Coordinates of C-alpha atoms in Angstrom, one line a residue:
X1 CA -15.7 182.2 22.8
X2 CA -12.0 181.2 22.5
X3 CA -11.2 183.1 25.8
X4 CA -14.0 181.4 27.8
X5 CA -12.3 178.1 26.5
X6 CA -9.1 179.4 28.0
X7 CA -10.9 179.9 31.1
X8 CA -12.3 176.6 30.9
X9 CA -8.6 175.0 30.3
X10 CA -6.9 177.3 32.8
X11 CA -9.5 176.3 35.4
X12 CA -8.9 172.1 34.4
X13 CA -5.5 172.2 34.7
X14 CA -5.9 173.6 38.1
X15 CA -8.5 170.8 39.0
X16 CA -5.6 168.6 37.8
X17 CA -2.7 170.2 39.8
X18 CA -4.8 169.8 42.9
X19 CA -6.2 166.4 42.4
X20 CA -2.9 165.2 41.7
X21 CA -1.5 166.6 44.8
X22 CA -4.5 165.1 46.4
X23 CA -3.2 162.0 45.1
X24 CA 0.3 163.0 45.8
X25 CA -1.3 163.2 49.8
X26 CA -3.1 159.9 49.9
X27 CA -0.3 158.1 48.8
X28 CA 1.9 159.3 51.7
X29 CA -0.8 158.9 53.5
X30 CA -0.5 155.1 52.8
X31 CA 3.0 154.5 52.7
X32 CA 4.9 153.2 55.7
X33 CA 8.1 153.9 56.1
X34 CA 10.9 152.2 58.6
X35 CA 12.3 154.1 61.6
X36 CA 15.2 152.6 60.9
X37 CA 18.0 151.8 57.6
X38 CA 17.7 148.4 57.6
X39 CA 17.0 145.4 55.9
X40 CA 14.0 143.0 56.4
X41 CA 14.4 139.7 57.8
X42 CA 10.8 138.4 57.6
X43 CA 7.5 139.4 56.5
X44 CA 4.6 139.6 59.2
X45 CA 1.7 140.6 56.7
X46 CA 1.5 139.6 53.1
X47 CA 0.0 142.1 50.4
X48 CA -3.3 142.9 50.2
X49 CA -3.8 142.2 54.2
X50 CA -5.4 144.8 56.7
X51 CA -2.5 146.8 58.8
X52 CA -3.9 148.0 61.6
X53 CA -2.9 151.6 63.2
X54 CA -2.7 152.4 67.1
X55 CA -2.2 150.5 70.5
X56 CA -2.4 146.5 70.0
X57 CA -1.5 146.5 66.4
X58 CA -0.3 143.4 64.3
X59 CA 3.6 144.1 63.2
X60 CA 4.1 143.8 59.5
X61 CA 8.0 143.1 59.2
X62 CA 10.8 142.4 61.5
X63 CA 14.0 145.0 60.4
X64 CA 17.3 144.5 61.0
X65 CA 19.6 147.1 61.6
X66 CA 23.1 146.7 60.1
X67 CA 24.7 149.9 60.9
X68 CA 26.2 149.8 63.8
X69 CA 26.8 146.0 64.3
X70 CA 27.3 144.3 67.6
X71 CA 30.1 142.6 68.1
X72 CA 29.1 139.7 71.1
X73 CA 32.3 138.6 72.8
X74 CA 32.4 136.0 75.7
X75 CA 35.6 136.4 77.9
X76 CA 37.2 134.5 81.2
X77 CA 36.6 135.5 84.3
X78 CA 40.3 137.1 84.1
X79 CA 39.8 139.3 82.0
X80 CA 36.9 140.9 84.4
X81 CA 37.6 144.7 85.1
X82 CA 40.2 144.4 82.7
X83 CA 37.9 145.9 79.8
X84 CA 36.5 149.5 80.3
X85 CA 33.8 151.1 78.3
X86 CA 34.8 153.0 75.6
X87 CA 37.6 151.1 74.8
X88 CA 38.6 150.9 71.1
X89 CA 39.0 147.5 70.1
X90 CA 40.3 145.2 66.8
X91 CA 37.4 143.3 65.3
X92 CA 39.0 141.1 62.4
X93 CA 35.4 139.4 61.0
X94 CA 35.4 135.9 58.7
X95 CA 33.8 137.8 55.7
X96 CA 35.6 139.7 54.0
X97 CA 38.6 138.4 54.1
X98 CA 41.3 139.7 56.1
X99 CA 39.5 143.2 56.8
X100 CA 40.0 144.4 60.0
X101 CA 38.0 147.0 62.1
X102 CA 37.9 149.2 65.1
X103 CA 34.9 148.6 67.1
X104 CA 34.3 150.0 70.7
X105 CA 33.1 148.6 73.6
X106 CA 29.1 149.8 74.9
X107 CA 28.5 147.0 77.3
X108 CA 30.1 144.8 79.8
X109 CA 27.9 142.3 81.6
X110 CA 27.7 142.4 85.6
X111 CA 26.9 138.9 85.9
X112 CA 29.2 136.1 85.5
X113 CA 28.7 132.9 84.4
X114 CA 29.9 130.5 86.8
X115 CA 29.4 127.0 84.6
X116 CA 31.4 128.3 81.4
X117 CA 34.0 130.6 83.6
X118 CA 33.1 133.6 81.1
X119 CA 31.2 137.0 81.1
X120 CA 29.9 138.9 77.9
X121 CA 30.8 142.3 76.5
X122 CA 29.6 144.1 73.7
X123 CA 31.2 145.9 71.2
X124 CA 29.4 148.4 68.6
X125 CA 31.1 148.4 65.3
X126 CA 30.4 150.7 62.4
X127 CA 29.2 149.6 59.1
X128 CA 27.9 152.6 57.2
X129 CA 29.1 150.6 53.9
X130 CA 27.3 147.6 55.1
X131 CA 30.4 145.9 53.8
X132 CA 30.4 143.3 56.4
X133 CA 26.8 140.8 57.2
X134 CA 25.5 140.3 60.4
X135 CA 25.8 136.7 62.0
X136 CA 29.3 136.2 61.4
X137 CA 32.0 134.7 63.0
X138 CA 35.0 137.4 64.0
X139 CA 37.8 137.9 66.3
X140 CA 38.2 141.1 68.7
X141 CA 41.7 141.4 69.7
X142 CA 41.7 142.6 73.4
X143 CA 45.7 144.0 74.5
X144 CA 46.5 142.0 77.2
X145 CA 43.5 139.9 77.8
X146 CA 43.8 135.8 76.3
X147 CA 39.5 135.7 74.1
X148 CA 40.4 132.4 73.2
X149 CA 37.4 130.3 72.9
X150 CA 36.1 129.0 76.6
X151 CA 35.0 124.7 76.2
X152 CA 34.7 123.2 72.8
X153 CA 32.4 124.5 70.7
X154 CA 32.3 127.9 71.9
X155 CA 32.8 131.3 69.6
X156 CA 34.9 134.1 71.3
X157 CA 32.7 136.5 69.2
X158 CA 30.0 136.8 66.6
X159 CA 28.7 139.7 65.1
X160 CA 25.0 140.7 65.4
X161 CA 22.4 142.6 64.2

């Protein structure tokens, strides 16, 4: 008798081992998970709401990636063919405080603007601390090349996401 009761417990536990891994499955199953290391910046579906799978689905979130940053930068017409890709450049942002950065330019625009006098270039900067936010204000210090700000109002760089 005792050692069909030891049978008896030996075969539950393994009824337990695999309906918890069964568990363990439907879980994953369930749990979405971000192609990206980001952070979200708005929620698309709230909890308890259907997500749907395959082609025409609903988003649920909108992520922002914050490692690399892109430094936006507008420039004058001078400076075009100046800047080369691959070029490593200062980035000194407002926050924090007198940190400074090497970021390097991905992306130099082919079209000019005509009414502001400027064209755009785009730096990628590094942030695997995710020391510095995205949307800020900075300054990218190109050798040789005046980025002051073109017509009133107007940022020589920001920093994106």
């Amino acid at each position: 008798l005792a050692e069909a009761e030891l049978r008896d417990a030996t075969d539950n536990r393994k009824l337990a081992e695999l309906e918890h891994t069964r568990q363990l499955e439907i879980i994953r199953l369930k749990t979405i998970r971000s192609p990206v290391n980001g952070v979200v910046t708005e929620r698309i579906l709230n909890p308890g709401e259907l997500a749907e799978a395959g082609v025409g689905r609903k988003p649920m979130l909108k992520l922002a990636e914050i490692d690399p940053l892109y430094v936006e930068v507008l420039l004058p017409t001078e400076a075009y063919g100046k800047v080369k890709q691959g070029t490593a450049i200062q980035v000194t942002p407002e926050i924090p405080a007198g940190s400074r950065y090497r970021a390097t330019v991905k992306v130099i625009d082919r079209v000019l603007d005509a009414a502001s006098g400027t064209f755009g270039v785009r730096l990628e900067l590094p942030n695997p601390e995710r020391k510095i936010p995205a949307g800020i204000r900075c300054r990218a210090n190109f050798p040789g090349i005046d980025a002051t700000p073109v017509g009133k109002g107007r940022d020589p760089a920001r920093v994106r996401r």
